[in-house]
Coordinates of C-alpha atoms and ligand atoms in Angstrom, one line a residue:
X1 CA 3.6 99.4 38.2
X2 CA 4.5 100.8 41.8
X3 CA 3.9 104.3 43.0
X4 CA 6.6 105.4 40.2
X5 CA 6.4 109.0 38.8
X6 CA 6.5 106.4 35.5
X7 CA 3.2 105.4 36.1
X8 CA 1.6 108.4 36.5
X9 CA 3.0 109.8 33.8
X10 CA 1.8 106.5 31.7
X11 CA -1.7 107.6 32.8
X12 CA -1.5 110.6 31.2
X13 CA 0.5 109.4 28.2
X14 CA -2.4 107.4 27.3
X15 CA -5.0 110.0 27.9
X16 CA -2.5 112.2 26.0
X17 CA -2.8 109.8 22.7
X18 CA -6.7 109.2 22.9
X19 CA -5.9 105.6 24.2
X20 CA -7.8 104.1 27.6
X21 CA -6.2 102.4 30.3
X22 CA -6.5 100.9 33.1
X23 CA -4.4 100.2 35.9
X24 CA -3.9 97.6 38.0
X25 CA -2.8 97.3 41.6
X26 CA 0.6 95.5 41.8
X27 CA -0.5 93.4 44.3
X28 CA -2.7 91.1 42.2
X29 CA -1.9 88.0 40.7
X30 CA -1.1 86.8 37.0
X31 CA -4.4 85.2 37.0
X32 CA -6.1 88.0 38.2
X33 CA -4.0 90.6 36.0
X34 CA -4.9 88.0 32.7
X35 CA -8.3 88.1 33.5
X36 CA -8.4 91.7 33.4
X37 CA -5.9 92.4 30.4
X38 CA -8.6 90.0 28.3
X39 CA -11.7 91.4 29.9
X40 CA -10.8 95.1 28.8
X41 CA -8.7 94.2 25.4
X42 CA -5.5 95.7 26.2
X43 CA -2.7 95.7 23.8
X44 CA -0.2 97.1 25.8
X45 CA 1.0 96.6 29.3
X46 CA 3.2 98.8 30.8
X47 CA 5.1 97.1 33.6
X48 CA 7.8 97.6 35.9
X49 CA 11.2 94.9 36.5
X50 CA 10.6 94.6 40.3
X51 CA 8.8 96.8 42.7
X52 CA 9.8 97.7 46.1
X53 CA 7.0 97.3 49.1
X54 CA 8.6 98.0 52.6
X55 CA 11.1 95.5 52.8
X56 CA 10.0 93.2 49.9
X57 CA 10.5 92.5 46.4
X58 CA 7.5 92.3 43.7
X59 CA 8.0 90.6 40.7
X60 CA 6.2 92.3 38.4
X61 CA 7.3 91.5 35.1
X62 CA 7.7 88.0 36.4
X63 CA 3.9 88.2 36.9
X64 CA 2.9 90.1 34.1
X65 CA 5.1 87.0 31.7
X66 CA 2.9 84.3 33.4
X67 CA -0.4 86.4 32.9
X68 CA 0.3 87.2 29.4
X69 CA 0.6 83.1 28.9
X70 CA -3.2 83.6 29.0
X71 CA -3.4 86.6 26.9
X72 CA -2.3 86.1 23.8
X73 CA -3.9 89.3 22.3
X74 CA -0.9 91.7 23.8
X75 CA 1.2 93.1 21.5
X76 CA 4.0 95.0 23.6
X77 CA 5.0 95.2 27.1
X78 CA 6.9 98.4 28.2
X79 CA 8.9 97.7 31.2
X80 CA 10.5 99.9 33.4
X81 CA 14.1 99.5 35.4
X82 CA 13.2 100.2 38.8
X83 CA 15.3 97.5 41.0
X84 CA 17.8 96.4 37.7
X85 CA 16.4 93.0 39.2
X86 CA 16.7 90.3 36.7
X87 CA 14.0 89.6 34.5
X88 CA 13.6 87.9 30.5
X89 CA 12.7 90.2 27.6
X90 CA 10.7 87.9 25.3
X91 CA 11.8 89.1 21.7
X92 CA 9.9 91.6 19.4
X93 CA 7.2 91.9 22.1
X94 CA 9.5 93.4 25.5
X95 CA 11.0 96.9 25.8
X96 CA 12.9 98.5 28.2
X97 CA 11.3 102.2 28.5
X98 CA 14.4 103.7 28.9
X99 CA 15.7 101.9 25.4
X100 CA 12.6 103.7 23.5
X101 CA 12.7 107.0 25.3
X102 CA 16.2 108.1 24.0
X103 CA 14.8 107.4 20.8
X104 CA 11.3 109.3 21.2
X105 CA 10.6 112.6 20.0
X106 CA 9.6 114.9 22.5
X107 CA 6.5 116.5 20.8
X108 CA 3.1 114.3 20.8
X109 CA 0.3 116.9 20.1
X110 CA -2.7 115.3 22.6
X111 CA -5.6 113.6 20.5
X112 CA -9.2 115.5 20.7
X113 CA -11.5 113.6 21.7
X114 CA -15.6 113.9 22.5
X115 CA -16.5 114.4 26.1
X116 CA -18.3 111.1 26.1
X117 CA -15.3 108.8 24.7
X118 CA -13.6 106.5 27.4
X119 CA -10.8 107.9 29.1
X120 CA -9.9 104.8 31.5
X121 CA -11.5 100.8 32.8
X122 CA -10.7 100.8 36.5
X123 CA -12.2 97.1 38.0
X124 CA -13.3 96.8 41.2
X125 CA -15.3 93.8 42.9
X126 CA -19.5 93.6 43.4
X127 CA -21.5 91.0 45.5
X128 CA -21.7 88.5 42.3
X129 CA -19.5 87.8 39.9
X130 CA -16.1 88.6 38.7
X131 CA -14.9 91.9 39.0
X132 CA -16.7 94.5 37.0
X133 CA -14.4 97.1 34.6
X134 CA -15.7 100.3 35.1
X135 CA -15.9 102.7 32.3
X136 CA -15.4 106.7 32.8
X137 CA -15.7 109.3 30.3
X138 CA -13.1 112.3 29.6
X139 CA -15.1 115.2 30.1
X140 CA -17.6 114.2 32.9
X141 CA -15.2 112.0 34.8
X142 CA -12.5 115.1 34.9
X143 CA -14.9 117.3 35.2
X144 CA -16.0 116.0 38.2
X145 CA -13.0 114.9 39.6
X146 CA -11.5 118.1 39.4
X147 CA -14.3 120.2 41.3
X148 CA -14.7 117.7 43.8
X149 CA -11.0 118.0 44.7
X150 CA -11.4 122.2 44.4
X151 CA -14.1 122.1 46.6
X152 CA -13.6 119.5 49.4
X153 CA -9.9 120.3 49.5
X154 CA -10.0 124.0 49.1
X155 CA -6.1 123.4 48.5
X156 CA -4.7 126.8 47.8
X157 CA -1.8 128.1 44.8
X158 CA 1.3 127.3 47.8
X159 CA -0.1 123.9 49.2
X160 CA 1.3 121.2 49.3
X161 CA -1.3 117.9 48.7
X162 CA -0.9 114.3 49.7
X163 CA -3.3 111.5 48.8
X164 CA -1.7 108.0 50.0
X165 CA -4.0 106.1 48.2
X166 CA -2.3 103.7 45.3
X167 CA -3.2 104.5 41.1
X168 CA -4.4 101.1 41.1
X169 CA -7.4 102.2 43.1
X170 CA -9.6 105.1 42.0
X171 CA -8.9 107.2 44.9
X172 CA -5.7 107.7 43.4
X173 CA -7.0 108.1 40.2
X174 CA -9.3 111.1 40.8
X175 CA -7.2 112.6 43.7
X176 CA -3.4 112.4 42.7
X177 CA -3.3 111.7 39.0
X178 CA -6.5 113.7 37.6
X179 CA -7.9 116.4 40.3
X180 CA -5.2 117.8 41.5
X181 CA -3.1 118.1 38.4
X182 CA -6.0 119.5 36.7
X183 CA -6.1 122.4 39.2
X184 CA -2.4 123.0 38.7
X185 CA -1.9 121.6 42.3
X186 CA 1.7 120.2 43.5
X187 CA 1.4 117.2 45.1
X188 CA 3.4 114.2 46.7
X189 CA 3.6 111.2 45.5
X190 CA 4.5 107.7 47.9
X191 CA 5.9 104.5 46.8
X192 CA 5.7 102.6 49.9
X193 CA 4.2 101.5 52.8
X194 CA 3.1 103.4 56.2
X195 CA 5.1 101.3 58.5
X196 CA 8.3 100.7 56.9
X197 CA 10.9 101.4 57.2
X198 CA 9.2 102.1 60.5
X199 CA 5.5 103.9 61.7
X200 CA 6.7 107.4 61.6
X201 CA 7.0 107.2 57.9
X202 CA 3.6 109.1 57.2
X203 CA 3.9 111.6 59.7
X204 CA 7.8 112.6 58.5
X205 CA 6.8 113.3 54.8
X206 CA 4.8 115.7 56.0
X207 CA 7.1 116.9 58.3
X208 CA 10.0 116.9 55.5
X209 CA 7.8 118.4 52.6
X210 CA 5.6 120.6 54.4
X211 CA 2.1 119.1 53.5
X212 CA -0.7 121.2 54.1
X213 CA -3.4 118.5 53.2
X214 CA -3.6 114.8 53.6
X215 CA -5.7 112.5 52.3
X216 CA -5.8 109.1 53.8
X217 CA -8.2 105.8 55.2
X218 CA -9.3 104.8 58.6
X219 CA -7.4 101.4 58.3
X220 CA -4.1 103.0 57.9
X221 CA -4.7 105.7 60.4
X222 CA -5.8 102.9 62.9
X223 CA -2.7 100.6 62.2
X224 CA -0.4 104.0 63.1
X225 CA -3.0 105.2 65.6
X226 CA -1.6 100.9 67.2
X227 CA 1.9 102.4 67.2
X228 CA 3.8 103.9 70.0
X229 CA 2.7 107.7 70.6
X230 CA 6.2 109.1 69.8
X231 CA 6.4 108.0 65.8
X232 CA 3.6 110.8 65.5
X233 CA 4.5 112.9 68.4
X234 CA 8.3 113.3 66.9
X235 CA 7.3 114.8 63.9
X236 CA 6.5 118.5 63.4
X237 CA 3.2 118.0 61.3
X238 CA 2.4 122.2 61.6
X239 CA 2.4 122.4 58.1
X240 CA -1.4 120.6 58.5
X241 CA -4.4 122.6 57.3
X242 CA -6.8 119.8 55.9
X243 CA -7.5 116.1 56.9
X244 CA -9.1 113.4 54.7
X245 CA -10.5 110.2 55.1
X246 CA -12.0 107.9 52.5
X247 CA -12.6 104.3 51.8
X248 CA -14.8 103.2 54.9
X249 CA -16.5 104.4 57.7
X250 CA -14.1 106.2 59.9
X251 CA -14.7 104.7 63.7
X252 CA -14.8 107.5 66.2
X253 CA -11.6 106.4 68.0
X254 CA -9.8 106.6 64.7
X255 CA -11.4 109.8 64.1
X256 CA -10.4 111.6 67.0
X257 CA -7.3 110.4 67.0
X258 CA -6.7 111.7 63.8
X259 CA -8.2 114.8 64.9
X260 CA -5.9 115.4 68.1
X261 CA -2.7 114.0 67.4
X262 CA -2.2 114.5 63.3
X263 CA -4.3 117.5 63.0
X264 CA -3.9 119.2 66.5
X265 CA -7.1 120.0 67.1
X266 CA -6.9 122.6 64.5
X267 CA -7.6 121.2 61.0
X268 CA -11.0 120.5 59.9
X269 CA -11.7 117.0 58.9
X270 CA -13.2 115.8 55.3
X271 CA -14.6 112.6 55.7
X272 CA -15.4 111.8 51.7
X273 CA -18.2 109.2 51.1
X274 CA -17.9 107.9 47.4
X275 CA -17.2 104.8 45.0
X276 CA -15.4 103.6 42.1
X277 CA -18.8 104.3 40.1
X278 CA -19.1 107.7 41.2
X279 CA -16.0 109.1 39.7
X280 CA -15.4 111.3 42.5
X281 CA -16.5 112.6 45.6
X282 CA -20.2 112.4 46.5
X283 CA -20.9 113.4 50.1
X284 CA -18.0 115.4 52.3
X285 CA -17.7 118.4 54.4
X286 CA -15.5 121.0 52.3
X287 CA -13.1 122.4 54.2
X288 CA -13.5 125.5 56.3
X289 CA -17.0 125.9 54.5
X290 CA -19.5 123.7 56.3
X291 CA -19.3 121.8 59.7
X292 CA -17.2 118.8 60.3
X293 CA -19.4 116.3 62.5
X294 CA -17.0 113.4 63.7
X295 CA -17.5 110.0 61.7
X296 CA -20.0 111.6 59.4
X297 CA -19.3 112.4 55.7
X298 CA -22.6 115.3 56.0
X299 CA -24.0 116.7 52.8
X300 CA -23.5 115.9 49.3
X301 CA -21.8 118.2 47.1
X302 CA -23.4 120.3 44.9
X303 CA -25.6 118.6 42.3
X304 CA -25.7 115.3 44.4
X305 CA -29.1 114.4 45.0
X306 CA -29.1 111.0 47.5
X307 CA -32.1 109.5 48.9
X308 CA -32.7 106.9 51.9
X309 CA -35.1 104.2 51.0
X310 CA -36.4 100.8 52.6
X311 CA -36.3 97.5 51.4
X312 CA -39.0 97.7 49.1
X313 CA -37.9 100.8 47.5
X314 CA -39.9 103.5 49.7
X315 CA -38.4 106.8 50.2
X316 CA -37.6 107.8 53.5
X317 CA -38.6 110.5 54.5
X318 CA -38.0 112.9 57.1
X319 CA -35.3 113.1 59.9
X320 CA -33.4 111.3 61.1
X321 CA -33.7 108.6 58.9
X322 CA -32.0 105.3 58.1
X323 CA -32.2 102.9 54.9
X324 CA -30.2 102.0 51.6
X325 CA -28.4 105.1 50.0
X326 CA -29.8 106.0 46.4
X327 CA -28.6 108.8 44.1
X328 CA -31.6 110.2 42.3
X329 CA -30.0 111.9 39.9
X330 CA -27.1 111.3 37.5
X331 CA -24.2 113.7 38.2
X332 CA -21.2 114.1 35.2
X333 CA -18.8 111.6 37.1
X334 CA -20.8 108.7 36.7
X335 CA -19.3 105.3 35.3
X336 CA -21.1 105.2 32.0
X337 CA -20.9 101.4 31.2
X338 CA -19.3 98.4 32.6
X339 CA -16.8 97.5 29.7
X340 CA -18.5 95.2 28.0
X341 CA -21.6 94.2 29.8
X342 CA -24.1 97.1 29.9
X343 CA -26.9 94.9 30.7
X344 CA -24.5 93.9 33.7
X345 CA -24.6 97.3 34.5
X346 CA -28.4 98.2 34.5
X347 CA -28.9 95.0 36.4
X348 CA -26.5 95.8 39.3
X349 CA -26.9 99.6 39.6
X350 CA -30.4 100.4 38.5
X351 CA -32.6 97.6 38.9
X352 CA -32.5 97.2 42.6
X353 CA -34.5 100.5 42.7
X354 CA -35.9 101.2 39.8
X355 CA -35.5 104.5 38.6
X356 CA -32.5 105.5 41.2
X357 CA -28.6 104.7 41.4
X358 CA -28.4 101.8 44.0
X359 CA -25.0 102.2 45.8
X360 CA -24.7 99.4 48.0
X361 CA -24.4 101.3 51.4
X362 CA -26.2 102.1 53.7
X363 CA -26.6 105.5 55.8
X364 CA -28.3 107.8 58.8
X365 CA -29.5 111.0 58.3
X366 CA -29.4 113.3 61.1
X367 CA -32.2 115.6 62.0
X368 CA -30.1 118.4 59.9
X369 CA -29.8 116.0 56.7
X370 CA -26.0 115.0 57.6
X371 CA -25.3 111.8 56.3
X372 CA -23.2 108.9 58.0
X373 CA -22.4 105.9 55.9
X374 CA -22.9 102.5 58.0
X375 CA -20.9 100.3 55.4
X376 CA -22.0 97.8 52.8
X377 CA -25.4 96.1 52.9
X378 CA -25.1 93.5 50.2
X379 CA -21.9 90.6 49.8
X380 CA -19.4 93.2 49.7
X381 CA -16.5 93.5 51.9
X382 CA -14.1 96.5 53.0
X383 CA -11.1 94.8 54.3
X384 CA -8.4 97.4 55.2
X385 CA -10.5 99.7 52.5
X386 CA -10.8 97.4 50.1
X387 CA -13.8 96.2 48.1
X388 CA -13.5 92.7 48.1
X389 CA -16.3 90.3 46.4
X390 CA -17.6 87.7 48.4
X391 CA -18.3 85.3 45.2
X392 CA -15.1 85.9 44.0
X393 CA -13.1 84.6 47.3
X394 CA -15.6 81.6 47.9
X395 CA -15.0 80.7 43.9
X396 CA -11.3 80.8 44.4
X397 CA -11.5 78.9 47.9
X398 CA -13.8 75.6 46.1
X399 CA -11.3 75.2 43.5
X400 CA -9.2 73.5 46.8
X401 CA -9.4 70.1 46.3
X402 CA -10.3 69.2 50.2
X403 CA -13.7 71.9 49.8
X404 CA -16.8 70.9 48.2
X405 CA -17.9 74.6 48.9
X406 CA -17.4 77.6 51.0
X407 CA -19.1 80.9 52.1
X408 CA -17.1 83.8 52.8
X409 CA -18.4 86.7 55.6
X410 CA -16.4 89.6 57.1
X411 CA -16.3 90.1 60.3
X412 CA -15.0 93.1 62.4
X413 CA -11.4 93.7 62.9
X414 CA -9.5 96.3 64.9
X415 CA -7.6 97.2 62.3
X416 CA -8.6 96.7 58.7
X417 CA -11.9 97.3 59.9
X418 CA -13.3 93.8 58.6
X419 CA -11.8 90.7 57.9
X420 CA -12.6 87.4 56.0
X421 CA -13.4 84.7 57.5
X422 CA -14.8 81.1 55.6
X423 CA -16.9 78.5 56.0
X424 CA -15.9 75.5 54.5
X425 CA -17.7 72.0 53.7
X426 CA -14.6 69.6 53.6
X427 CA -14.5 66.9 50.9
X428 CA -15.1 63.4 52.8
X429 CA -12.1 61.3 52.4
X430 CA -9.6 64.5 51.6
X431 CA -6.9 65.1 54.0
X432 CA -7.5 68.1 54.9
X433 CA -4.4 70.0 57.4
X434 CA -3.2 72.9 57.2
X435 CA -6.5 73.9 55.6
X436 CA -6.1 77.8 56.5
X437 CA -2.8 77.9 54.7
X438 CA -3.4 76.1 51.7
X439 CA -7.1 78.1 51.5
X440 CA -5.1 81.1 51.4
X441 CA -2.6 79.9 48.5
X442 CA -5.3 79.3 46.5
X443 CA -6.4 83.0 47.4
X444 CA -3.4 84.5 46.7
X445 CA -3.2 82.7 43.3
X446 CA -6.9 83.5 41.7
X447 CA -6.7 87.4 43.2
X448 CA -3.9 88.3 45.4
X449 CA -3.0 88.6 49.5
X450 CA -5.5 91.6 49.9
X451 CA -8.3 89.0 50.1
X452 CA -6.6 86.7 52.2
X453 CA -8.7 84.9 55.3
X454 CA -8.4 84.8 58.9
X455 CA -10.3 82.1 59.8
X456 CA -11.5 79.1 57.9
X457 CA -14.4 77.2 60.1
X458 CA -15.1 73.4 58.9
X459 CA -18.6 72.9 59.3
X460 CA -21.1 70.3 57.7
X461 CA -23.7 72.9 55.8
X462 CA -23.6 75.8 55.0
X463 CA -27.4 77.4 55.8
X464 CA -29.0 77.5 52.2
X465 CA -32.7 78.9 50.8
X466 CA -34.7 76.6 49.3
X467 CA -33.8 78.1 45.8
X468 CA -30.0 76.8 47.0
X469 CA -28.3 80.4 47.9
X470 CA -26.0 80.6 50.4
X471 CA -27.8 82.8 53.4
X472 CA -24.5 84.6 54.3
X473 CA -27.1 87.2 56.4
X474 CA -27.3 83.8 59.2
X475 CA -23.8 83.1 59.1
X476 CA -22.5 87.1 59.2
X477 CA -24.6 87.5 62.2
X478 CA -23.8 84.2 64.1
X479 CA -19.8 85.1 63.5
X480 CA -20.6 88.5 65.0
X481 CA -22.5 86.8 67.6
X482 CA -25.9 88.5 67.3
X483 CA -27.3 85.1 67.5
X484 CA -30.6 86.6 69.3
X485 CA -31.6 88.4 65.8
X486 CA -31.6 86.0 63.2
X487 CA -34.9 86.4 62.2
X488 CA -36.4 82.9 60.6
X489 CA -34.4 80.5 59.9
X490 CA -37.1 77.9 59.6
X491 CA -37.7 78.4 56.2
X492 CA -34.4 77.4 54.9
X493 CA -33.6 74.2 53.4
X494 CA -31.4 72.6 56.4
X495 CA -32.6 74.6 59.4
X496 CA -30.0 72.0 61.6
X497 CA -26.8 73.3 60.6
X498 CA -27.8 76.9 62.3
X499 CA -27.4 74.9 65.8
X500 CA -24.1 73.2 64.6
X501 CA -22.3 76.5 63.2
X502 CA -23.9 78.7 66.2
X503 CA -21.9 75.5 69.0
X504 CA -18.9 75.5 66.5
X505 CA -18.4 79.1 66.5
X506 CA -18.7 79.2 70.8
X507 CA -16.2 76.6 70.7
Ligands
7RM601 C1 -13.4 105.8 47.2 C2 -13.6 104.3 47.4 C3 -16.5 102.2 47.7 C4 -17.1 101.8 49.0 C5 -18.4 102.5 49.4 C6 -18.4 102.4 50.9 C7 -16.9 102.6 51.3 C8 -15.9 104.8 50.8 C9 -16.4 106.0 52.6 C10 -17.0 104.7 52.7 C11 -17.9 105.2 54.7 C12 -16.6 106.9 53.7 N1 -14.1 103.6 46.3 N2 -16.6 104.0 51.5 N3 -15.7 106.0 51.4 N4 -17.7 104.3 53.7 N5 -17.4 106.5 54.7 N6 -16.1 108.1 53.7 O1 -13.3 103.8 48.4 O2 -15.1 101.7 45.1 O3 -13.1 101.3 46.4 O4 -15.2 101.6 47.6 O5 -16.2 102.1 50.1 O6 -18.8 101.2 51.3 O7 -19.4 101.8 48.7 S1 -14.3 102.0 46.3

């Protein structure tokens, strides 16, 4: 669904009658919304007709019929009218929502559950693989997402909140459908997009509803930060208290940006360091309470016990300090399982470091133990603040039939922070023009547009270990040309097609 009231409210229908869901973003594709509907076993899917985003149409139930050719094991799909756009109701199995709720009895009494028993699957993409379905608890995930909110936010009984993440992501999970609503907070809720119907969109909500705190990522504050100065200078944005930022590392033009021309100098900054995994926030300033330091999340929260540690698994001690971010300690809004796969999940979080949470990033500590996330140190990348698999787009891109194989690398962009760009081996003999457009059909049809590339770069090899993997480490620092630090390449298996991408990528 879009940013309806409807979904939220389906959120907490299903928590309501003991069931799980999980949501996912409208911006996927039927392949990508099958593969997850089998994955996780869902019976039901909950859809909209159309949505609206800016000035386009999605076809959601459109979507949702062509993913539910590939899963067969759904048994009812609940679709809500939201543009009357035209759409076919397959028999016995489609309803219109408002059809069944003049029929439905006001009362459902909510189903107890155990602290322990799932409450929701949110999926969201690792360095191997296909995406991974999370698996939160009721108690410890609520738990958790609640305080977190009470604490960083420090929203008081007449505030007004306003997180513009989407539900289909867990930031809106945790911080408009659970924390909030679980401290009896009113919120506001956005269906649409920053920059339509133009860039002052953001800045007169707040004006219009009097927001007091505002929750939002780097990559949207840059693309409004790109705008002209009198979108955000127009508005009347005095209502301001608090400022959030989450989903990447907040670049210190973005930050003070934020800082002088949203909140005037005058409201403190959260910048909230945490994951899908973690439930909730991990490492923030709370706000008013402890110093803000620009582009730095600073301490973890109560009960959150990170460590630095080198490759090889050493604590760091001491500050400052750099190295891989660990959490020692399990805190109640951990994921409990991926759905599924447990093994999956011992392997990816716990193994790396035995005996500690690995979390992918890595971060500085100052000499007064304030942390700042550097971003993502394995095949993850956060395009425009979202995770986006490396595997997943190159596995997509070598079903073309031009590519005989690919390797996928971010690179740094002004905007979404990092892009994609691939590396492609082109099949001999295969026409291959237009190969950026048709790469990024193929894209759009395995996962959706947010994983789109920029650039695709035809070269002859990709640089490979002797065991065969891909060394994406030579190829991320040759596109961000820090060709003077590659370390060895010598030991690879084709040490020549360093030279050939390094004068490709000059050219
Ligand atoms: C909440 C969310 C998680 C990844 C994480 C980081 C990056 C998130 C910050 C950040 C620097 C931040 N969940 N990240 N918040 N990096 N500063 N304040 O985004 O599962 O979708 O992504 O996002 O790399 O590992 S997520």
């Amino acid at each position: 669904m879009s940013m309806v009231p409807e979904l939220l409210i389906g959120v907490l229908a299903t928590a309501r009658l003991g069931a799980v869901h999980s949501v996912i973003f409208g911006g996927f594709s039927a392949k990508a919304l099958s593969e997850r509907i089998n994955d996780c076993d869902a019976k039901i899917v909950i859809t909209n007709d159309e949505a609206y985003r800016g000035n386009k149409i999605i076809p959601l139930k459109e979507i949702t019929d062509e993913a539910l050719e590939n899963s067969p094991n759904v048994e009812a799909v609940l679709c809500l009218e939201r543009t009357k756009g035209k759409v076919s109701m397959k028999n016995g199995r489609d309803f219109w929502l408002h059809e069944l709720l003049e029929k439905a009895s006001p009362q459902c009494e909510p189903e107890q559950v155990n602290s322990e028993d799932p409450l929701f699957i949110l999926y969201t993409s690792g360095s191997t693989g296909k995406p991974k379905g999370l698996q939160h608890t009721t108690a410890g995930y609520m738990l958790w997402a609640s305080e977190t909110y009470k604490n960083v936010f420090q929203a008081q009984e007449d505030d007004i909140f306003w997180c513009s993440a989407d539900i289909g992501w867990i930031t809106g999970h945790s911080y408009i459908a659970y924390g909030p609503l679980l401290n009896g907070s009113t919120q506001v809720m956005f269906e649409g997009v920053p920059t339509w119907p133009t860039p002052a969109r953001f800045w007169e909500i707040i004006d219009k509803y009097k927001v007091t705190h505002f929750y939002t990522a780097p990559t949207a504050i840059r693309a409004l930060e790109a705008c002209e100065p009198e979108f955000v200078e127009n508005a009347d944005l005095s209502s301001l208290k608090v400022l959030g930022s989450v989903g990447e590392p907040i670049n210190e033009e973005a930050w003070e940006w934020y800082n002088e021309k949203v909140g005037k100098k005058k409201c403190p900054i959260v910048d909230t360091w945490w994951q899908t995994e973690t439930g909730g926030i991990m490492i923030s300033t709370l706000a008013g309470k402890t110093p803000v330091i620009p582009c730095h999340a600073t301490l973890p929260l109560p009960g959150v016990a990170p460590i630095l540690v080198d490759n090889d698994g050493n604590e760091i001690k001491g500050n400052p300090a750099e190295g891989n971010l660990c959490i020692q300690r399990p805190w109640p809004g951990m994921a409990r399982t991926i759905y599924g796969d447990h093994d999956r999940y011992k392997q990816t979080y716990f193994s790396t470091y035995p005996g500690k949470y690995f979390t992918g990033d890595g971060a500085k500590r100052d000499n007064k133990g304030n942390y700042r996330i550097t971003g993502r140190v394995d095949d993850v990348i956060n395009v425009s603040g979202h995770r986006i698999g490396t595997a997943e787009v190159e596995d997509a891109i070598n079903e073309h039939e031009a590519i005989v194989e690919s390797a996928v690398v971010g690179v740094p962009h002004d905007i979404k922070g990092e892009s994609l760009i691939a590396f492609i081996i082109p099949m001999p003999h295969k026409k291959s023009e237009h190969l950026l457009e048709s790469v990024n059909t193929i894209i759009t049809e395995h996962i959706g547009a947010i994983a789109k590339v920029e650039k695709v770069i035809t070269v002859s090899g990709l640089p490979k270990t002797r065991s065969g993997k891909i060394m994406r480490r030579v190829l991320r620092k040759i596109s961000h040309n820090e060709i003077d630090s590659l370390g060895d390449t010598s030991t690879l298996l084709n040490p020549e097609v360093v030279d050939e991408i390094i004068k490709i990528m000059k050219e």
